[in-house]
Coordinates of N, CA and C and ligand atoms in Angstrom, one line a residue:
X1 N 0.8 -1.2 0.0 CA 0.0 0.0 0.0 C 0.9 1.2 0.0
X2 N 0.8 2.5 -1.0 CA 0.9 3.2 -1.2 C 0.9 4.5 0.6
X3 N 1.5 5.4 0.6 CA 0.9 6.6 1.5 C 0.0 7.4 0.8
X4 N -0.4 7.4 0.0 CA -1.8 7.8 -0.8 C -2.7 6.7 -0.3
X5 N -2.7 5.5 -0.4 CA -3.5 4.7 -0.2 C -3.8 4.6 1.4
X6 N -2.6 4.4 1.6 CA -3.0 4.2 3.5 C -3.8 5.6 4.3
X7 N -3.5 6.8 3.6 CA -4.7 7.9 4.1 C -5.7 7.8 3.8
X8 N -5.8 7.5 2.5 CA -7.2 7.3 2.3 C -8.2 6.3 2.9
X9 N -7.1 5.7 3.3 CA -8.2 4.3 3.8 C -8.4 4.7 5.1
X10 N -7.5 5.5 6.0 CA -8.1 6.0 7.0 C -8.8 7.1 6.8
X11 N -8.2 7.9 6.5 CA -9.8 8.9 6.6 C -11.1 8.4 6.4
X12 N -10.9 7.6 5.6 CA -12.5 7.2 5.2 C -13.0 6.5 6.6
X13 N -12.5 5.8 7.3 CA -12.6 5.5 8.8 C -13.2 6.3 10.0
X14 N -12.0 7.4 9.6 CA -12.3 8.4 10.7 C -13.9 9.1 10.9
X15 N -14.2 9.2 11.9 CA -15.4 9.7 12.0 C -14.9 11.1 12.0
X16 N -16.5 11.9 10.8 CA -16.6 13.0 11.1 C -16.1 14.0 12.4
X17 N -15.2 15.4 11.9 CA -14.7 15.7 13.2 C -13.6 15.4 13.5
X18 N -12.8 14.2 13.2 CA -11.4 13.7 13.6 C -10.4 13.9 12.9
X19 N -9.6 14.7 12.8 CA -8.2 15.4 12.6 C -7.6 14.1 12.5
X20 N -6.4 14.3 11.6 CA -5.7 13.3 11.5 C -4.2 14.2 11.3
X21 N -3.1 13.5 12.1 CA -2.0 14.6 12.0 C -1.3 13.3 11.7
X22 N -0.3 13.6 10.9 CA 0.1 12.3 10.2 C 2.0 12.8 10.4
X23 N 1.9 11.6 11.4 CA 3.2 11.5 11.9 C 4.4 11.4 11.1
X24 N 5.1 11.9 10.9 CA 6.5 12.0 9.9 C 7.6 11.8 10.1
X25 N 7.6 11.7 12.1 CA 9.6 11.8 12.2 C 9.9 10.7 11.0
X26 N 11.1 10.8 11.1 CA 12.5 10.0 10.5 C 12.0 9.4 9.4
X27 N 11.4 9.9 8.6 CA 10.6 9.8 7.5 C 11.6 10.7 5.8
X28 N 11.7 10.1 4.8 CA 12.0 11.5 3.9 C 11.0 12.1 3.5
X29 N 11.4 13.6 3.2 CA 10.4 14.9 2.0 C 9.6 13.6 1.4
X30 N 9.8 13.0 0.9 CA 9.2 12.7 -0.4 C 8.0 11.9 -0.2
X31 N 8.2 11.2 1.1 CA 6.9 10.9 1.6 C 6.1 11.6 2.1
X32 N 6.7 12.6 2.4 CA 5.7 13.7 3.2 C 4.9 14.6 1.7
X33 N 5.6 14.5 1.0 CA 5.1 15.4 -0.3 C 3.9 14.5 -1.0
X34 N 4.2 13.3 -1.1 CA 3.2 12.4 -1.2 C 1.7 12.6 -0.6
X35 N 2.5 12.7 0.6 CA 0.6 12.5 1.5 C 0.6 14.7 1.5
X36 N 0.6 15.0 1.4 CA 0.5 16.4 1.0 C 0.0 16.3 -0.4
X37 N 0.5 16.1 -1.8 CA 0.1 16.0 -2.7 C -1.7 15.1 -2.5
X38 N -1.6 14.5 -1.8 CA -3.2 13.8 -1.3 C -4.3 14.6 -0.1
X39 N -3.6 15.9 0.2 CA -4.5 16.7 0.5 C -4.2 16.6 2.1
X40 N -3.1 16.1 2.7 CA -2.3 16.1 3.8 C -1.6 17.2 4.0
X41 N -2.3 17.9 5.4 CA -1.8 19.5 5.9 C -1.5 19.6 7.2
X42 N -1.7 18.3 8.2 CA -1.2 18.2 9.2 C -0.5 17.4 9.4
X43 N 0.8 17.9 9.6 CA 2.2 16.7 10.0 C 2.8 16.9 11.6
X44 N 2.9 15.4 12.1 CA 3.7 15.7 13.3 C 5.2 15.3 13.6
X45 N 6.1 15.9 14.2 CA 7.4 15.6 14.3 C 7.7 15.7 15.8
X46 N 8.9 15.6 16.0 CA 9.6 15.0 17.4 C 10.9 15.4 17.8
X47 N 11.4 16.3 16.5 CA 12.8 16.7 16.6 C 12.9 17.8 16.1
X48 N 13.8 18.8 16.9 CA 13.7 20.2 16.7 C 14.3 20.7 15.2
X49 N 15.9 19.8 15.0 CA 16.3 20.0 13.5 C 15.5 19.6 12.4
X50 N 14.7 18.4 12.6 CA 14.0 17.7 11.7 C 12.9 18.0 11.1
X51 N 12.3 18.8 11.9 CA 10.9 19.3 11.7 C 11.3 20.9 11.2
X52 N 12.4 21.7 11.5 CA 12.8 23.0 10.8 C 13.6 22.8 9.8
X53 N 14.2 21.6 9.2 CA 14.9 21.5 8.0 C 13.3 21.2 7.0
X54 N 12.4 20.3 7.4 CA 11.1 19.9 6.3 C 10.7 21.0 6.5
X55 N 10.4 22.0 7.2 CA 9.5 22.8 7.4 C 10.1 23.8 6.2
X56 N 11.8 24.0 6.1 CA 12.0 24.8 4.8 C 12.3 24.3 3.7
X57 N 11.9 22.9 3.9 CA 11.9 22.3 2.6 C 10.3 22.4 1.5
X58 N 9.2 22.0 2.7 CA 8.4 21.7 1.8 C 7.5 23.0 2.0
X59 N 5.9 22.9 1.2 CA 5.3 24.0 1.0 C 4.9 24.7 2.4
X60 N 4.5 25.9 2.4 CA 4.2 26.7 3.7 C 3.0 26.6 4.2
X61 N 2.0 26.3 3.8 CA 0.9 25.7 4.2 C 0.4 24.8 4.8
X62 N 2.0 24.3 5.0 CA 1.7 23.0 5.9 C 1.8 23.4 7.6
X63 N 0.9 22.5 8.4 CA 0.5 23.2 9.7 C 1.8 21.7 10.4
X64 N 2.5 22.5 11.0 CA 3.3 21.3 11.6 C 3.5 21.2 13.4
X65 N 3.0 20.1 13.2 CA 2.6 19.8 14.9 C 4.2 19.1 15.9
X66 N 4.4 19.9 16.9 CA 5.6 18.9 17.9 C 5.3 18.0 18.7
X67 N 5.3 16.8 18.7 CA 5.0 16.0 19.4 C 5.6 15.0 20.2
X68 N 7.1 15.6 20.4 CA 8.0 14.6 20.9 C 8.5 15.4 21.8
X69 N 9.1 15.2 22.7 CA 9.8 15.9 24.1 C 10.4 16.9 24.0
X70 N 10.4 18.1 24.3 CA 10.7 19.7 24.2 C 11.6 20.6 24.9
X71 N 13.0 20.1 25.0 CA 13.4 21.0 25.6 C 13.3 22.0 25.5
X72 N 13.6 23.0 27.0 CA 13.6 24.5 27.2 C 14.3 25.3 26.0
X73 N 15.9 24.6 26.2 CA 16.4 25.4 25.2 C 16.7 25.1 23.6
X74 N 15.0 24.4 23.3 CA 15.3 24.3 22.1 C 14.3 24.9 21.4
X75 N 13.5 25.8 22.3 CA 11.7 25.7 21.7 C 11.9 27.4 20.6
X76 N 13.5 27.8 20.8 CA 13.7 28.8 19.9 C 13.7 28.5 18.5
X77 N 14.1 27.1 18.1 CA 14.5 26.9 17.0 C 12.8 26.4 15.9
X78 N 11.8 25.8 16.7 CA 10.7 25.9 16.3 C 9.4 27.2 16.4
X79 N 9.6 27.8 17.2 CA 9.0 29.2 17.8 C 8.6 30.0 16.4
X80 N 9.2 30.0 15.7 CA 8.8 31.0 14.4 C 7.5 30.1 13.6
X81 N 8.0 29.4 13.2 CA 7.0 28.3 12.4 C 5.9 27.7 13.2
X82 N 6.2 27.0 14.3 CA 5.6 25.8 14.5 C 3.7 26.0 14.6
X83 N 2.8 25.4 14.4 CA 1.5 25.7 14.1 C 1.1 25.2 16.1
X84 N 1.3 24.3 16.4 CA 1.3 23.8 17.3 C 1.9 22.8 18.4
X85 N 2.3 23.0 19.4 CA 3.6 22.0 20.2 C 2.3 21.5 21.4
X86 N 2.2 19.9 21.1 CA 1.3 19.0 21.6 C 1.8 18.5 23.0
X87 N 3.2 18.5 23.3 CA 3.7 18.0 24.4 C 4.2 18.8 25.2
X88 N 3.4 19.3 25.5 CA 3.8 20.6 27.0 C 3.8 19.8 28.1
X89 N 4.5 19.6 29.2 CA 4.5 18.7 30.1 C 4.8 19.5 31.5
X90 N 5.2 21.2 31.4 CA 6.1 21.8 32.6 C 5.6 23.0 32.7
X91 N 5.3 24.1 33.8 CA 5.4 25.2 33.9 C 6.7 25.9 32.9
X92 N 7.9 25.1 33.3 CA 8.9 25.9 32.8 C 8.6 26.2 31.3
X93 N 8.7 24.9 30.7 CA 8.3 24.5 28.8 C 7.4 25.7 28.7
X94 N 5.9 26.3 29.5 CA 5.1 27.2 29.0 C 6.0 28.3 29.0
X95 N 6.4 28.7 29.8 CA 7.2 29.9 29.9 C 8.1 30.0 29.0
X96 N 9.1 29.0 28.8 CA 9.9 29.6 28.0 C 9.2 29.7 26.1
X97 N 8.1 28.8 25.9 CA 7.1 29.0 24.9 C 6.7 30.5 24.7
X98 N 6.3 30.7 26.0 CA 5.4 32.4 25.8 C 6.7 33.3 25.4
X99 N 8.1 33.3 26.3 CA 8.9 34.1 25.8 C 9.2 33.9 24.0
X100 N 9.2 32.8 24.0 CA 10.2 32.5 22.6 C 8.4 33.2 21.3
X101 N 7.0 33.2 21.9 CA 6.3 33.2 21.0 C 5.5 34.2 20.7
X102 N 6.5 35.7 21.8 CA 6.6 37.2 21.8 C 7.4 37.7 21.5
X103 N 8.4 37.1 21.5 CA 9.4 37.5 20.8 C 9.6 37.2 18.8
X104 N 8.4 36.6 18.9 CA 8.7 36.6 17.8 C 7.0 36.9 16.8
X105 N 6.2 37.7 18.0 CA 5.3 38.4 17.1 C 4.2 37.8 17.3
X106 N 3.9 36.0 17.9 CA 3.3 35.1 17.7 C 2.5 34.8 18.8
X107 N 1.5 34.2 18.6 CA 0.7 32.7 20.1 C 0.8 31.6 19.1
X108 N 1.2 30.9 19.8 CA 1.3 29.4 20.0 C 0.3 28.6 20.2
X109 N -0.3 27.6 19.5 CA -1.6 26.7 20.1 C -0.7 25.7 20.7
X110 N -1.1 25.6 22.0 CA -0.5 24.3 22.7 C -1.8 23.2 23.5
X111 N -1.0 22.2 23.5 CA -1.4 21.1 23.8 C -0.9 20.7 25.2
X112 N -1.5 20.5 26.4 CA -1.0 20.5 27.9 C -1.3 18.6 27.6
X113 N -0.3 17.8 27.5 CA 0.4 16.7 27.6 C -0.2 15.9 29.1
X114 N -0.8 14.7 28.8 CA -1.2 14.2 30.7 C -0.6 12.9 30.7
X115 N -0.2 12.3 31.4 CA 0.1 11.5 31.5 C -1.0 10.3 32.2
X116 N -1.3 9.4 31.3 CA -2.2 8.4 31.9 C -2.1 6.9 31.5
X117 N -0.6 6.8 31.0 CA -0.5 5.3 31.3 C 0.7 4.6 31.9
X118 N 0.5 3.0 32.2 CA 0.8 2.4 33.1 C 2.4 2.7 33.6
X119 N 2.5 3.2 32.6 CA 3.8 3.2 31.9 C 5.3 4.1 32.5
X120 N 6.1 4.0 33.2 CA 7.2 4.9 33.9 C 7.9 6.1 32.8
X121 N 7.8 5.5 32.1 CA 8.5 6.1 30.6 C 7.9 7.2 30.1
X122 N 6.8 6.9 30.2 CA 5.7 8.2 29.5 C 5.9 9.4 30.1
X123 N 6.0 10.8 29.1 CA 6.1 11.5 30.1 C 4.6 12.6 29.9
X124 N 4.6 13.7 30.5 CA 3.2 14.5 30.9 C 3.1 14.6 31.8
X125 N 2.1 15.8 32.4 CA 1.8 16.1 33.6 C 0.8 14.9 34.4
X126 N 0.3 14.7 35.4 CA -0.4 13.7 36.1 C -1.7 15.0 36.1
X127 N -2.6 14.7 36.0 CA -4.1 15.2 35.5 C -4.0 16.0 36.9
X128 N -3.7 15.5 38.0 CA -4.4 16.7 39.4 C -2.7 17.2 39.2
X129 N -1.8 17.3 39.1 CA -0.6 18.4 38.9 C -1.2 19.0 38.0
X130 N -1.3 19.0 37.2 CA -1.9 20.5 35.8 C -2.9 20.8 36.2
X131 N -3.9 20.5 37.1 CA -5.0 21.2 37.7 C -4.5 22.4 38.4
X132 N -3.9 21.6 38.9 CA -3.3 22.4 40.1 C -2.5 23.3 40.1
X133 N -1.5 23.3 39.1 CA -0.7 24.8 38.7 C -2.0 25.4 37.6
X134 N -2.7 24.9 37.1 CA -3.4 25.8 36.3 C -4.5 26.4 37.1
X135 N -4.8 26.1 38.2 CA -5.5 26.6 39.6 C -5.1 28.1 40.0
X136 N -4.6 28.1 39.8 CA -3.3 29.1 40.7 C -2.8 29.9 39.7
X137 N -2.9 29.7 38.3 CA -2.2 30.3 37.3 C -3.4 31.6 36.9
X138 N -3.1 32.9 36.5 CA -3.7 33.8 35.3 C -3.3 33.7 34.3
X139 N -4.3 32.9 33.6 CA -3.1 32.5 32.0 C -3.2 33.6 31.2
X140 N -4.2 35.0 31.5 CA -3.9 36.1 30.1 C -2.8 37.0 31.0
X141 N -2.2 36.8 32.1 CA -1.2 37.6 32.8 C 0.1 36.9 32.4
X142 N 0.1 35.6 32.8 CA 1.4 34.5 32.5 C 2.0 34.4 31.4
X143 N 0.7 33.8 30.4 CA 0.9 33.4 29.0 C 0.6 33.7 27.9
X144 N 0.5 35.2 28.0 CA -0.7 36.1 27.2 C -0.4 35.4 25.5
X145 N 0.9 34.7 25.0 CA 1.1 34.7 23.9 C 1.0 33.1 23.3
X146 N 0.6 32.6 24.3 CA 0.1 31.0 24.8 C -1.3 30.7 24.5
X147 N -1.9 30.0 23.3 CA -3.5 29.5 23.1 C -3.5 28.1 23.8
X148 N -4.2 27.5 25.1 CA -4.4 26.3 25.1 C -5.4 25.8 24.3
X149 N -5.3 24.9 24.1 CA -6.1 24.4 22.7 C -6.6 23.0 23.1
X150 N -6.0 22.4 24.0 CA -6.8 21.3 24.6 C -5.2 19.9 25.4
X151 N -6.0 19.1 24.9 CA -4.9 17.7 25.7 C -4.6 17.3 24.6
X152 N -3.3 16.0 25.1 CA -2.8 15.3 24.2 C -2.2 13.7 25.4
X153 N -2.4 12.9 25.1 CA -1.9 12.0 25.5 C -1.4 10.4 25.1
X154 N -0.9 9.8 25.6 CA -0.7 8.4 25.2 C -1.1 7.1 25.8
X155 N -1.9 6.3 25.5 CA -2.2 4.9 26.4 C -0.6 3.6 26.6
X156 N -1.1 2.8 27.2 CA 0.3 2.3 27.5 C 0.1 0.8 26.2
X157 N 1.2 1.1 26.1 CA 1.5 -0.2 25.1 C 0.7 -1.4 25.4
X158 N -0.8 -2.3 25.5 CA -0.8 -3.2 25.5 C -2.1 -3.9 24.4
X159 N -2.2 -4.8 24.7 CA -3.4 -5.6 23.5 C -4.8 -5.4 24.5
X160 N -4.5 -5.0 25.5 CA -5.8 -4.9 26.9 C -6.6 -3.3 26.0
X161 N -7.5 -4.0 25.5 CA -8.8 -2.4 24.9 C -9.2 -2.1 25.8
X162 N -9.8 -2.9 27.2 CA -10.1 -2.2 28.0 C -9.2 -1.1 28.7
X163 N -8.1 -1.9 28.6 CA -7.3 -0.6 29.3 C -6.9 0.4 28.6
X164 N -6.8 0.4 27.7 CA -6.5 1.7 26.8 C -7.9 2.2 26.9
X165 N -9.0 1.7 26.7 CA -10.0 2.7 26.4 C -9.9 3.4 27.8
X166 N -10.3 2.4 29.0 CA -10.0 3.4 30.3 C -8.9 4.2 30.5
X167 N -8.1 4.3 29.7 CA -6.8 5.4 29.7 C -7.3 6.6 29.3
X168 N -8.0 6.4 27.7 CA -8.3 7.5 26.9 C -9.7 8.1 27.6
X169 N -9.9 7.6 28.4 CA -11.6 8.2 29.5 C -10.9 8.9 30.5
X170 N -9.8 8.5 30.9 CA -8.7 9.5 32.2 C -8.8 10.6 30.4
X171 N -8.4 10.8 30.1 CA -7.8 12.0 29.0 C -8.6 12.9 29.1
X172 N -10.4 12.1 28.7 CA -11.0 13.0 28.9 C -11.7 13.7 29.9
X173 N -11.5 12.9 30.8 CA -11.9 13.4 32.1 C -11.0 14.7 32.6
X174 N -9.9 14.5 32.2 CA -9.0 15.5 32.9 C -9.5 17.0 31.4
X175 N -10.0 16.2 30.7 CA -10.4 17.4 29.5 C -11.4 18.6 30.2
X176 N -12.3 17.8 30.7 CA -13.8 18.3 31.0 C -13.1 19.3 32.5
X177 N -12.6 18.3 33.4 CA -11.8 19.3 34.8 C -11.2 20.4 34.3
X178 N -10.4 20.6 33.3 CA -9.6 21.6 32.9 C -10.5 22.7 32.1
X179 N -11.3 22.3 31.5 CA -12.5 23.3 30.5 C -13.4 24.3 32.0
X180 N -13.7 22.9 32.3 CA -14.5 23.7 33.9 C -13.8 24.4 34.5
X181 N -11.9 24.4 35.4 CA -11.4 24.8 36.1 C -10.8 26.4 35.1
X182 N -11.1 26.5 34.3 CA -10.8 27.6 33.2 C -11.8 28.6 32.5
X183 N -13.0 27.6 32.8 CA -14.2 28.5 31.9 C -14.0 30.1 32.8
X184 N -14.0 30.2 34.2 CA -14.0 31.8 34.4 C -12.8 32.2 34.2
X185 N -12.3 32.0 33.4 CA -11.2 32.9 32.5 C -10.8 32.8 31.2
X186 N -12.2 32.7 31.1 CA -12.8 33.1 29.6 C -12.4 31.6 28.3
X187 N -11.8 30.4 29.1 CA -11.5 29.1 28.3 C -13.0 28.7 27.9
X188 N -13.0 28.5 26.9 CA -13.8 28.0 26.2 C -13.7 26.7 25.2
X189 N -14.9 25.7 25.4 CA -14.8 24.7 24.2 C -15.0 24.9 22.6
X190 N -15.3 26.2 22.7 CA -14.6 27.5 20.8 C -13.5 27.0 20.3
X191 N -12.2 27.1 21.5 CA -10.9 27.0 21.3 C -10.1 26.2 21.7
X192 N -10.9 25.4 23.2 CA -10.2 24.3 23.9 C -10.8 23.4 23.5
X193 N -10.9 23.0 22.4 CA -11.6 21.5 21.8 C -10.2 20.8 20.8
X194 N -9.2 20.4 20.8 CA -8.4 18.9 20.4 C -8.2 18.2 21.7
X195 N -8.6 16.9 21.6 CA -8.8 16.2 22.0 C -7.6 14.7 21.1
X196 N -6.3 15.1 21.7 CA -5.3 14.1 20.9 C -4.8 13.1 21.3
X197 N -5.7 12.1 21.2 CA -5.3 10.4 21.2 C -5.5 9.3 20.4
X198 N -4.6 8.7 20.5 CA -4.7 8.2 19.2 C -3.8 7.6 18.4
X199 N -2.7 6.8 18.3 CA -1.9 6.3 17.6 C -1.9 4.9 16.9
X200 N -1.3 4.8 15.9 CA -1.5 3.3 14.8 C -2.2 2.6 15.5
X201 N -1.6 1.5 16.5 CA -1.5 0.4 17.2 C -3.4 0.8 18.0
X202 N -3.5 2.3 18.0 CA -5.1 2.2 18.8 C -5.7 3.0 18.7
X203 N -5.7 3.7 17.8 CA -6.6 5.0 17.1 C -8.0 4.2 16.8
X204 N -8.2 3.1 16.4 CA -9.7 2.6 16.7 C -10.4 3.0 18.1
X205 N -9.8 2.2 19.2 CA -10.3 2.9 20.6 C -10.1 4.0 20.7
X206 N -9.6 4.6 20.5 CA -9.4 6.6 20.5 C -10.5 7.1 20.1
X207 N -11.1 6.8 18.7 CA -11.7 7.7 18.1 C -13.4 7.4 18.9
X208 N -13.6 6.2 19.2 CA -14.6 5.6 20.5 C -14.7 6.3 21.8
X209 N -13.5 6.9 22.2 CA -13.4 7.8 23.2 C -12.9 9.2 23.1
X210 N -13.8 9.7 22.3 CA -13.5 10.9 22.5 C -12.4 12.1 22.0
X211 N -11.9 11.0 21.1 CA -10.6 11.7 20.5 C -11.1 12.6 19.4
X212 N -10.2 13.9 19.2 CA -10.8 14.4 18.1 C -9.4 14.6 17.0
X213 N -8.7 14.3 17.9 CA -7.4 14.2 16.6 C -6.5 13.2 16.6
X214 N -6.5 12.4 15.8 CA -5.2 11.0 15.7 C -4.2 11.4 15.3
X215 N -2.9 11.0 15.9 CA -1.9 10.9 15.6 C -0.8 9.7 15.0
X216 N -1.0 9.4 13.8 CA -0.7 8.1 13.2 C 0.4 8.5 12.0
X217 N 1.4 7.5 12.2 CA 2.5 7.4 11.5 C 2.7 6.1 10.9
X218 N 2.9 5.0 11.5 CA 3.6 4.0 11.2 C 2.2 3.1 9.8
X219 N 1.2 3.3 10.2 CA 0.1 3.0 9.4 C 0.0 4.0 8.5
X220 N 0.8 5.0 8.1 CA 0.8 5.7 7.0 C 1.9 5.7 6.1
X221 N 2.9 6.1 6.8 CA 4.5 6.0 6.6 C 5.4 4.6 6.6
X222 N 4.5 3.6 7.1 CA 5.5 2.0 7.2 C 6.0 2.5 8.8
X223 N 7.3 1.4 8.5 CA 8.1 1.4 9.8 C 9.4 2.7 9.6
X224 N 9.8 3.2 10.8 CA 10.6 4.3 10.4 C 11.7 3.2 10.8
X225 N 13.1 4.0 10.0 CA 14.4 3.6 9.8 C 14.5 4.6 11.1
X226 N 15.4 3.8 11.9 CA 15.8 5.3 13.0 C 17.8 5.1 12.9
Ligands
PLP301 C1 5.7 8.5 17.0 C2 4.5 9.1 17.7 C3 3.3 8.8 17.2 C4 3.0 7.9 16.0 O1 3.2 6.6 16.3 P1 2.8 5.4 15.3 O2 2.7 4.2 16.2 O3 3.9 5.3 14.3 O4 1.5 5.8 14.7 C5 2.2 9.4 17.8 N1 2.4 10.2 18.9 C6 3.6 10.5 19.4 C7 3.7 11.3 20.6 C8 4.7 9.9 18.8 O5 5.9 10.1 19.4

């Protein structure tokens, strides 16, 4: 199968409403030009050089999502471009975000990252930590140049659907806490609606629970060479 073929066969899948951000690290241009040429405008990457060398490689219209671990001192080098960074995990990350995304003229749609599976490895905030600094926080004083835009998370690797689906029900649950703990300051489900869960191996149970944007690579792109 083609990467023309394998989008199409998903989208046609996807239920109405469901974003598809089509995963690209360690991938070449030419596959990305491919599923672009097929009407593909959301790509996700994971590496700061990798995602700003495609980013001046291919056309500008493309909306390019970060979705891999973010250091502080790297968020300068995507800060001009990036459409949206999905893996916010820290007070610090927001901050140095807002600096890097006024200094350059910009707001940022971000994705506040939770962590909800079994898993040690995974990283994201724990749903009552991001309550909790977001409790306490004035986000149009703190992060005036910062749009939250909603969650992003990951289930833990296994063949158990029930537990992934109860993973992706913690996602949303911490969705609905955070819309509520925000509405009196002016958060709204207008702007705080992605809802990002969702990868190859379980984007079926994602899109069952509430997901409104998948994030799939390996079912588009093959296996990456790393
Ligand atoms: C790599 C990656 C994906 C895509 O994974 P596939 O299994 O190839 O679909 C999705 N989300 C994140 C955060 C990733 O790092």
């Amino acid at each position: 199968m083609s990467v023309t073929d394998n989008i199409n066969a998903i989208r046609k899948a996807l239920p109405q409403g469901v974003e598809l951000c089509a995963v690209s690290k360690f991938h070449p241009v030419e596959k990305l030009q491919e599923a672009y040429d097929n009407g593909q405008r959301i790509f996700g990457e994971s590496r700061e050089q990798e995602v700003k060398q495609k980013y001046e490689t291919l056309p500008k219209d493309i909306e390019w999502h970060f979705i891999g671990h973010l250091q502080t001192n790297k968020v300068k080098y995507i800060a001009p471009f990036i459409s949206m960074i999905e893996s916010v995990d820290s007070e610090r990350l927001l901050d140095e975000i807002q600096k890097q995304a006024a200094k350059n003229g910009r707001t940022i749609d971000i994705l506040l990252e939770l962590h909800v599976a079994q898993e040690e490895t995974k990283s994201g905030w724990m749903p009552g930590e991001v309550l909790d600094v977001m409790r306490s926080t004035i986000l149009a004083e703190r992060w005036p140049n910062v749009r939250l835009r909603g969650v992003m998370g990951m289930a833990s690797i296994t063949d158990d659907e029930t537990q992934i689906a109860r993973e992706f029900q913690s996602l949303e649950e911490a969705y609905r806490d955070l819309l509520t703990l925000l509405s009196p300051q002016g958060l709204t489900d207008a702007t705080f609606n992605v809802k990002s869960w969702g990868m190859s191996h379980d984007w079926h149970v994602a899109v069952r629970n509430g997901s409104t944007e998948v994030r799939i690579g390996t079912d588009i792109f093959g296996e990456r060479e790393y």
